[in-house]
Coordinates of N, CA and C in Angstrom, one line a residue:
M4 N 0.8 -1.1 0.0 CA -0.2 -0.1 0.1 C 0.9 1.4 0.0
K5 N 1.9 1.3 0.9 CA 2.6 2.4 0.7 C 3.6 2.6 -0.6
H6 N 3.6 1.4 -1.4 CA 4.4 1.6 -2.8 C 3.6 2.3 -3.3
V7 N 2.5 2.1 -3.3 CA 1.1 2.2 -4.7 C 1.1 3.9 -4.5
A8 N 1.1 4.3 -2.8 CA 0.9 5.7 -2.5 C 2.3 6.6 -2.8
I9 N 3.4 6.1 -3.0 CA 4.5 6.9 -3.3 C 4.1 6.9 -4.4
A10 N 3.8 5.6 -5.9 CA 4.3 5.8 -6.6 C 3.1 7.1 -7.7
F11 N 1.9 7.0 -6.9 CA 1.0 8.0 -7.2 C 1.4 9.4 -7.3
V12 N 2.3 9.6 -5.5 CA 2.4 11.0 -5.4 C 3.6 11.5 -6.6
L13 N 4.5 10.4 -6.9 CA 5.8 10.4 -7.7 C 4.8 11.2 -9.3
A14 N 3.9 10.5 -9.4 CA 3.2 10.6 -11.0 C 2.8 11.8 -11.1
F15 N 2.3 12.2 -9.5 CA 1.5 13.4 -9.8 C 2.3 14.7 -9.9
V16 N 3.3 14.4 -9.5 CA 4.5 15.6 -9.1 C 5.1 15.9 -10.4
A17 N 4.7 14.5 -11.3 CA 5.9 14.6 -12.5 C 4.7 15.1 -13.6
S18 N 3.5 15.4 -13.2 CA 2.3 15.8 -13.9 C 2.4 17.4 -14.1
L19 N 2.3 17.7 -12.8 CA 2.5 19.1 -12.1 C 3.8 19.7 -13.3
G20 N 4.9 18.9 -13.0 CA 6.4 19.8 -13.9 C 6.0 19.9 -15.1
A21 N 5.4 19.2 -15.7 CA 5.1 19.2 -17.0 C 3.7 19.9 -17.6
G22 N 3.3 20.6 -16.6 CA 1.7 20.7 -17.0 C 1.8 21.8 -18.4
G23 N 2.9 23.0 -18.6 CA 2.7 24.1 -19.5 C 2.5 23.4 -20.8
S24 N 3.5 22.4 -21.0 CA 3.4 21.4 -22.2 C 2.5 20.6 -22.6
V25 N 1.5 20.3 -21.3 CA 0.8 19.1 -21.7 C -0.7 19.9 -21.7
H26 N -0.6 21.2 -21.3 CA -1.8 22.0 -21.2 C -1.7 22.4 -23.1
A27 N -0.6 22.7 -23.6 CA -0.5 23.1 -24.9 C -0.8 22.3 -26.0
Q28 N 0.0 21.0 -25.7 CA -0.4 19.8 -26.6 C -2.1 19.6 -26.5
S29 N -2.7 19.4 -25.2 CA -4.1 19.0 -25.2 C -5.2 19.6 -26.2
V30 N -4.6 21.1 -26.3 CA -5.4 21.9 -27.3 C -5.7 21.7 -28.5
Q31 N -3.9 21.2 -29.0 CA -3.8 20.3 -30.1 C -4.4 19.1 -30.8
E32 N -4.4 18.3 -29.5 CA -4.9 17.0 -29.6 C -6.4 16.8 -29.4
L33 N -7.3 17.8 -29.1 CA -8.6 18.2 -28.9 C -8.9 18.4 -30.5
A34 N -8.1 19.1 -31.0 CA -8.5 19.5 -32.1 C -8.2 18.6 -33.5
K35 N -7.3 18.2 -33.2 CA -7.1 16.6 -34.4 C -8.1 15.9 -33.9
R36 N -8.4 15.7 -32.4 CA -10.0 14.1 -32.4 C -10.8 15.1 -32.8
A37 N -11.1 16.2 -32.9 CA -12.3 16.7 -33.6 C -12.4 16.5 -34.6
A38 N -11.1 16.6 -35.5 CA -11.5 16.7 -37.3 C -11.8 15.0 -37.6
S39 N -10.5 14.1 -36.7 CA -11.0 12.6 -36.9 C -12.4 12.2 -36.8
D40 N -12.8 12.7 -35.7 CA -14.7 12.6 -35.5 C -15.3 12.9 -36.6
A41 N -15.0 14.3 -37.3 CA -15.8 14.9 -37.9 C -15.7 14.2 -40.0
K42 N -14.4 13.5 -39.6 CA -14.1 12.7 -40.9 C -14.8 11.6 -40.7
R43 N -15.2 11.0 -40.1 CA -15.9 9.6 -39.5 C -17.4 10.0 -39.2
G44 N -17.6 11.1 -39.9 CA -19.4 11.5 -39.4 C -20.0 11.4 -37.8
K45 N -19.1 11.9 -37.2 CA -19.3 12.0 -35.9 C -19.2 13.5 -35.3
D46 N -20.7 14.0 -36.1 CA -20.6 15.6 -36.1 C -20.6 16.2 -35.1
L47 N -21.8 15.6 -33.8 CA -21.8 16.1 -32.4 C -21.0 16.2 -31.4
E48 N -19.9 14.8 -31.8 CA -18.7 14.4 -31.1 C -17.9 15.7 -31.3
A49 N -17.8 15.8 -32.6 CA -16.5 16.7 -33.1 C -16.8 18.0 -32.6
Y50 N -18.2 18.3 -32.6 CA -18.5 20.1 -32.5 C -18.1 19.9 -30.5
N51 N -18.5 18.8 -29.9 CA -18.1 18.8 -28.4 C -16.4 19.2 -28.3
T52 N -15.9 18.4 -28.9 CA -14.9 18.4 -28.4 C -13.9 19.4 -29.0
I53 N -14.4 20.2 -30.4 CA -14.2 21.6 -30.7 C -14.2 22.2 -29.4
R54 N -15.3 22.0 -29.1 CA -15.7 23.4 -28.3 C -14.7 23.1 -26.8
N55 N -14.5 22.2 -26.2 CA -13.5 22.0 -25.2 C -12.1 22.6 -25.6
A56 N -11.6 22.6 -26.6 CA -10.5 23.1 -27.3 C -10.9 24.6 -27.0
A57 N -11.5 25.5 -27.6 CA -11.9 26.6 -27.1 C -12.0 26.8 -26.1
L58 N -12.4 26.3 -25.0 CA -12.8 26.8 -23.6 C -11.3 26.7 -23.1
R59 N -10.3 25.8 -23.4 CA -9.1 25.8 -22.8 C -8.4 27.0 -23.2
I60 N -8.8 27.1 -24.4 CA -8.0 28.5 -25.0 C -8.8 29.6 -24.1
W61 N -9.7 29.9 -24.2 CA -10.3 30.8 -23.5 C -9.9 31.1 -21.8
E62 N -10.0 29.7 -21.1 CA -9.3 29.9 -19.7 C -7.7 30.8 -19.7
Q63 N -7.0 30.1 -21.0 CA -5.5 30.9 -20.3 C -5.4 32.1 -21.2
S64 N -6.6 33.0 -22.0 CA -6.5 34.1 -22.7 C -6.9 35.2 -21.4
P65 N -5.9 36.4 -21.9 CA -6.4 37.4 -21.5 C -8.0 38.0 -21.5
L66 N -8.3 39.2 -21.1 CA -9.5 39.7 -21.3 C -9.5 40.3 -22.4
L67 N -10.6 40.2 -23.2 CA -10.5 40.4 -24.9 C -11.6 40.7 -25.4
F68 N -11.9 41.8 -26.4 CA -13.3 42.1 -27.0 C -13.4 41.8 -28.5
R69 N -14.3 40.9 -28.5 CA -14.2 40.2 -29.6 C -14.9 41.3 -31.0
E70 N -16.1 41.9 -30.3 CA -16.8 43.3 -31.0 C -17.3 44.5 -29.9
A71 N -16.6 45.5 -30.3 CA -16.8 46.6 -29.6 C -17.5 47.7 -30.6
L72 N -18.7 48.0 -30.3 CA -19.1 49.0 -31.8 C -20.2 49.6 -31.1
F73 N -20.8 51.0 -31.9 CA -21.9 51.5 -31.9 C -22.6 51.2 -32.5
V74 N -24.2 51.1 -32.3 CA -25.0 50.4 -32.9 C -26.4 51.2 -33.0
K75 N -27.4 51.1 -33.4 CA -28.3 52.2 -34.0 C -29.3 52.3 -32.6
S76 N -29.5 50.8 -32.1 CA -30.6 50.7 -30.9 C -30.0 49.7 -29.9
A77 N -30.7 49.5 -28.7 CA -30.3 48.7 -27.7 C -30.2 47.2 -28.4
P78 N -29.2 46.5 -28.6 CA -29.3 44.9 -28.8 C -30.3 44.2 -28.1
T79 N -30.7 43.2 -28.6 CA -31.5 42.3 -28.0 C -31.0 41.3 -27.6
G80 N -29.8 40.7 -28.0 CA -29.0 39.7 -27.7 C -28.1 39.3 -28.4
Y81 N -27.2 38.3 -28.4 CA -25.9 38.0 -29.0 C -26.2 37.9 -30.5
G82 N -25.4 39.2 -31.1 CA -25.3 39.4 -32.3 C -26.6 39.9 -33.0
I83 N -27.4 40.0 -32.1 CA -28.3 40.5 -32.6 C -28.8 42.3 -32.1
Y84 N -28.0 42.9 -33.5 CA -28.0 44.4 -33.7 C -27.6 44.9 -34.7
D85 N -27.7 45.9 -35.1 CA -27.8 46.9 -36.4 C -26.5 48.0 -36.2
P86 N -25.1 47.8 -36.7 CA -24.4 48.9 -36.3 C -24.4 49.9 -36.9
R87 N -24.1 51.1 -36.3 CA -24.3 52.4 -37.4 C -23.8 52.3 -38.2
P88 N -23.7 53.3 -39.0 CA -23.0 53.8 -40.4 C -22.1 54.5 -40.1
N89 N -21.9 55.1 -38.7 CA -21.0 56.4 -38.2 C -21.2 56.7 -36.4
N90 N -20.1 57.0 -36.4 CA -19.9 57.6 -35.2 C -20.3 59.0 -34.9
V91 N -21.1 59.9 -35.5 CA -21.7 61.4 -35.7 C -22.9 61.1 -35.1
F92 N -23.2 61.5 -34.2 CA -24.7 61.4 -33.3 C -25.3 63.0 -33.4
K93 N -26.6 63.2 -33.4 CA -27.4 64.3 -33.1 C -27.2 64.6 -31.3
P94 N -27.5 66.0 -31.7 CA -27.5 66.6 -30.1 C -28.5 65.9 -29.3
G95 N -28.5 65.3 -27.9 CA -29.4 64.6 -27.2 C -29.5 63.1 -27.5
E96 N -28.9 62.8 -28.6 CA -29.0 61.7 -29.3 C -27.9 60.5 -28.2
K97 N -28.7 59.2 -27.7 CA -28.2 58.3 -26.8 C -27.3 57.3 -27.5
L98 N -26.2 57.1 -27.0 CA -25.0 56.6 -27.4 C -25.1 54.9 -27.2
F99 N -25.4 54.0 -27.8 CA -25.8 52.6 -27.3 C -24.6 51.9 -28.3
I100 N -24.2 51.1 -27.1 CA -22.7 50.1 -27.4 C -23.2 49.0 -27.2
Y101 N -22.4 48.2 -28.1 CA -22.7 47.0 -28.1 C -21.3 45.9 -28.2
V102 N -20.7 45.1 -27.1 CA -19.7 44.8 -26.7 C -20.1 43.2 -26.5
E103 N -18.9 42.5 -26.9 CA -18.9 40.7 -26.8 C -17.4 40.6 -26.0
P104 N -17.6 40.3 -24.9 CA -16.1 40.1 -24.2 C -16.2 39.0 -24.0
V105 N -14.3 38.4 -23.8 CA -14.1 37.3 -24.4 C -12.6 36.5 -23.2
G106 N -12.7 35.9 -22.7 CA -11.5 35.2 -22.1 C -11.9 35.8 -20.3
F107 N -13.1 35.7 -20.1 CA -13.4 36.3 -18.9 C -13.3 34.7 -17.8
T108 N -13.5 35.1 -16.4 CA -13.5 33.9 -15.9 C -14.9 33.2 -15.5
W109 N -15.3 31.8 -15.5 CA -16.2 31.4 -15.1 C -16.2 30.7 -13.6
K110 N -16.9 30.6 -12.4 CA -16.5 30.2 -11.5 C -18.1 29.6 -11.2
K111 N -17.7 28.0 -10.7 CA -18.5 27.3 -9.7 C -19.3 28.0 -8.7
Q112 N -20.2 28.2 -8.6 CA -21.3 28.8 -7.5 C -22.8 28.5 -7.4
S113 N -23.0 27.7 -6.2 CA -24.6 27.3 -6.1 C -24.8 26.5 -7.2
G114 N -24.0 25.5 -7.7 CA -24.2 24.7 -9.1 C -24.7 25.4 -10.0
L115 N -24.2 26.6 -10.5 CA -24.1 27.3 -11.4 C -22.6 28.0 -12.0
N116 N -22.5 28.1 -13.1 CA -21.2 28.6 -13.7 C -21.6 30.2 -13.7
H117 N -20.6 31.0 -12.7 CA -21.4 32.4 -12.3 C -19.7 33.2 -12.9
A118 N -20.0 34.3 -13.5 CA -19.4 35.2 -14.1 C -19.7 36.7 -13.9
E119 N -18.7 37.6 -13.4 CA -18.9 38.9 -13.1 C -17.9 39.8 -14.1
L120 N -18.6 41.0 -14.2 CA -17.6 42.1 -15.3 C -18.2 43.6 -14.8
V121 N -17.4 44.4 -14.6 CA -18.0 45.7 -14.3 C -16.6 46.8 -15.5
S122 N -17.4 47.6 -15.4 CA -17.2 48.5 -16.8 C -17.1 49.8 -15.9
D123 N -16.1 50.5 -16.6 CA -15.5 51.9 -16.0 C -15.8 53.3 -17.2
L124 N -16.5 54.0 -17.0 CA -16.4 54.8 -18.5 C -15.5 56.1 -18.0
V125 N -14.9 56.5 -19.4 CA -14.0 57.9 -19.3 C -14.3 58.9 -20.3
L126 N -14.7 59.9 -20.3 CA -15.1 60.7 -21.4 C -13.8 61.6 -21.3
K127 N -13.2 61.7 -23.0 CA -12.2 62.5 -23.2 C -12.8 63.5 -24.6
D128 N -11.8 64.3 -24.5 CA -12.0 65.3 -25.5 C -11.2 64.8 -26.8
S129 N -11.3 65.6 -27.6 CA -10.2 64.5 -28.8 C -8.7 65.1 -28.6
E130 N -8.6 65.7 -27.6 CA -6.9 66.2 -27.7 C -6.8 64.8 -26.2
G131 N -7.5 64.1 -25.9 CA -7.0 63.6 -24.7 C -7.3 63.9 -23.4
T132 N -7.9 64.9 -23.4 CA -7.9 65.5 -22.2 C -9.3 64.9 -21.4
V133 N -9.2 64.2 -19.9 CA -10.5 63.7 -19.2 C -11.1 64.9 -18.8
L134 N -12.4 64.7 -19.4 CA -13.8 65.6 -18.9 C -14.7 65.0 -17.9
G135 N -14.8 63.9 -17.8 CA -15.3 63.0 -16.9 C -15.2 61.6 -16.8
E136 N -15.5 60.9 -15.7 CA -15.6 59.7 -15.6 C -16.0 59.2 -14.5
Q137 N -16.7 57.6 -14.9 CA -17.7 57.1 -13.9 C -17.5 55.9 -13.5
V138 N -16.7 55.1 -12.3 CA -16.7 54.0 -12.1 C -17.9 53.3 -11.7
G139 N -17.7 52.1 -12.1 CA -19.0 51.5 -12.0 C -19.9 51.4 -13.1
F140 N -19.7 52.0 -14.0 CA -21.0 52.7 -15.1 C -21.7 51.2 -15.7
G141 N -21.1 50.2 -16.0 CA -22.2 48.9 -16.2 C -21.5 47.7 -14.9
T142 N -22.7 46.9 -14.7 CA -22.1 45.9 -14.0 C -23.2 45.1 -14.8
F143 N -22.6 43.6 -15.0 CA -23.0 42.6 -15.5 C -22.5 41.1 -14.8
T144 N -23.6 40.5 -14.5 CA -23.5 39.0 -13.8 C -23.9 38.2 -14.7
F145 N -23.2 37.1 -14.8 CA -23.7 35.6 -15.7 C -24.0 34.8 -15.0
D146 N -25.1 34.0 -15.0 CA -25.1 32.5 -14.3 C -25.7 31.6 -15.4
S147 N -25.4 30.5 -15.3 CA -25.6 29.7 -16.7 C -25.0 28.0 -16.1
R148 N -26.2 27.5 -17.0 CA -25.4 25.8 -16.7 C -24.2 25.4 -17.1
D149 N -24.1 26.3 -18.3 CA -23.0 26.2 -18.9 C -21.5 27.2 -18.8
R150 N -20.4 27.1 -19.7 CA -19.8 28.2 -19.8 C -19.7 28.7 -21.0
N151 N -20.7 29.8 -21.1 CA -21.1 30.1 -22.6 C -19.6 31.0 -23.5
L152 N -19.8 30.8 -24.6 CA -18.6 31.2 -25.1 C -19.4 32.6 -25.7
E153 N -20.7 32.6 -26.0 CA -21.2 33.5 -26.8 C -21.8 34.5 -25.6
V154 N -21.5 35.8 -25.8 CA -21.8 36.4 -24.0 C -21.6 37.9 -24.9
M155 N -22.7 38.7 -24.5 CA -22.9 39.8 -24.8 C -23.0 41.1 -23.8
T156 N -22.6 42.1 -23.7 CA -23.0 43.4 -23.0 C -23.4 44.6 -23.8
A157 N -24.1 45.1 -23.3 CA -24.7 46.9 -23.9 C -24.6 47.5 -22.5
L158 N -24.2 48.6 -23.4 CA -24.1 50.1 -22.2 C -25.0 51.3 -23.2
T159 N -25.6 52.1 -22.7 CA -26.2 53.1 -23.1 C -25.5 54.6 -22.3
I160 N -24.8 55.1 -23.2 CA -24.5 56.7 -22.8 C -24.9 57.7 -23.2
D161 N -26.1 58.8 -21.9 CA -26.5 59.6 -22.5 C -25.5 60.9 -22.1
F162 N -25.3 61.8 -23.3 CA -24.7 62.9 -23.1 C -25.6 64.0 -23.6
T163 N -26.7 64.1 -23.3 CA -27.8 65.0 -23.3 C -27.3 66.7 -23.5
E164 N -26.6 67.0 -22.5 CA -26.0 68.0 -22.0 C -24.7 68.6 -22.9
A165 N -24.2 67.6 -23.4 CA -22.7 67.7 -24.1 C -22.8 68.5 -25.4
P166 N -21.8 69.7 -25.4 CA -21.9 70.7 -26.5 C -21.4 69.6 -27.8
A167 N -21.5 70.5 -29.0 CA -21.3 70.0 -29.9 C -19.6 69.6 -30.0
G168 N -19.0 68.7 -30.8 CA -17.5 68.7 -30.7 C -17.2 67.0 -31.0
K169 N -15.8 66.7 -30.8 CA -15.4 65.2 -31.0 C -14.7 64.9 -29.6
Y170 N -15.1 63.6 -29.4 CA -14.9 63.1 -28.1 C -14.5 61.6 -28.3
V171 N -14.0 61.1 -27.2 CA -13.7 59.6 -27.1 C -14.1 59.0 -26.0
A172 N -15.0 57.9 -26.1 CA -15.3 56.8 -24.7 C -14.4 55.9 -24.5
E173 N -13.9 56.1 -23.6 CA -13.0 54.5 -23.1 C -14.1 54.1 -22.1
L174 N -14.0 53.2 -22.1 CA -14.4 51.8 -21.4 C -13.5 50.8 -20.7
K175 N -13.3 50.6 -19.4 CA -12.4 49.7 -18.8 C -13.4 48.9 -18.3
F176 N -13.1 47.4 -18.7 CA -14.0 46.3 -18.2 C -12.7 45.2 -17.5
T177 N -13.5 45.0 -16.2 CA -12.6 44.1 -15.1 C -13.4 42.9 -14.9
D178 N -13.0 41.7 -15.0 CA -13.1 40.7 -14.8 C -13.1 40.4 -13.0
K179 N -13.9 40.4 -12.2 CA -13.9 40.3 -11.2 C -13.9 39.4 -10.0
L180 N -13.9 38.3 -11.3 CA -13.4 36.8 -10.4 C -12.1 36.2 -11.1
G181 N -11.7 36.8 -12.0 CA -10.5 36.5 -12.6 C -9.1 37.3 -12.5
K182 N -9.5 38.3 -11.9 CA -8.9 39.8 -11.9 C -8.0 39.9 -13.1
K183 N -8.9 40.0 -14.0 CA -8.1 40.7 -15.5 C -8.9 41.8 -16.1
S184 N -8.2 42.8 -16.7 CA -8.6 43.8 -17.1 C -8.6 44.2 -18.3
A185 N -9.4 45.1 -19.0 CA -9.1 45.6 -20.5 C -9.7 46.7 -20.8
S186 N -9.4 47.4 -21.7 CA -10.3 48.7 -22.3 C -10.3 48.7 -23.5
F187 N -10.9 49.5 -24.1 CA -11.0 49.8 -25.4 C -12.0 51.3 -25.5
E188 N -11.4 52.1 -27.0 CA -12.0 53.4 -27.1 C -12.5 53.3 -28.5
L189 N -13.7 54.3 -27.9 CA -14.4 54.7 -29.1 C -14.5 56.1 -29.1
P190 N -14.2 56.8 -30.5 CA -14.0 58.0 -31.1 C -15.5 58.2 -31.4
F191 N -16.0 59.8 -31.2 CA -17.2 59.8 -31.6 C -17.4 61.5 -31.7
E192 N -18.9 61.9 -32.5 CA -18.8 63.6 -32.7 C -20.1 63.6 -32.4
I193 N -20.3 64.7 -31.9 CA -21.5 65.4 -31.6 C -21.9 66.6 -32.4
E194 N -23.0 66.2 -33.3 CA -23.0 67.3 -34.4 C -23.5 69.0 -33.5
G195 N -23.4 70.0 -34.5 CA -23.5 71.4 -34.2 C -25.5 71.4 -34.2
D196 N -26.0 72.0 -33.7 CA -27.4 72.7 -34.1 C -27.7 72.7 -35.4
I197 N -27.3 72.5 -36.3 CA -27.4 73.1 -38.0 C -29.0 73.1 -38.4
D198 N -30.1 72.2 -37.3 CA -31.3 72.6 -38.3 C -31.5 73.8 -37.3
G199 N -31.3 73.9 -36.3 CA -31.8 75.2 -35.4 C -31.5 76.2 -36.1
S200 N -30.2 76.5 -36.6 CA -29.3 77.8 -37.1 C -30.5 78.2 -38.6
D201 N -30.6 77.2 -39.6 CA -31.3 77.1 -40.5 C -32.8 77.5 -40.2
K202 N -33.5 77.1 -39.4 CA -34.7 77.7 -38.9 C -34.9 79.0 -38.7
D203 N -34.0 79.6 -37.7 CA -33.8 80.9 -37.4 C -33.5 81.9 -38.7
E204 N -32.5 81.2 -39.5 CA -32.4 81.8 -41.0 C -33.7 82.4 -41.6
S205 N -34.4 81.3 -41.7 CA -35.7 81.3 -42.6 C -36.8 82.3 -41.9
D206 N -36.9 82.0 -40.6 CA -37.8 83.1 -39.8 C -37.3 84.3 -40.4
K207 N -36.1 84.7 -40.5 CA -36.1 86.1 -40.9 C -36.6 86.6 -42.1
D208 N -36.8 85.6 -42.9 CA -37.1 85.9 -44.3 C -38.8 86.2 -44.6

């Protein structure tokens, strides 16, 4: 019994020592297995295997953004949005932002997979000068039976009192469970009140 226990411990230590290369190879092995399953017509097995490979990559990835852009209106789900043709807004128009975060941490909690993301907003002018900021601008929590790979967040910025000009919205996301963070910037412009000026001129005629 003692010899069996020692052998087990030695095997465990050896596996830890080779952990980095084994982990990297396992992704490659999963991809090869998925290709083999697909070739033999085992499509569901191939899908599940390649998804496990994607999850391995996700776990060791930094926090990233697959998409981050202005959209026409509040998105209703993952990939369900209409991108804006430009980043020019009318005075008082709300800014809708669609974001697909990647690489955040899932942890088991009460039998579910749980994740927490918090975003901070920094508003800058075109020269990079900070005009204002809001910590905890957006808070997002996810609870799922699965470790979802398709996750979206939506933010709405209301600059109703902002004068015409060019700005930059910087959004910093923090993965509360994985202690990861990343940010992106979206430049935008608020038009001058051209309609109002034209109306005043027409009233004089």
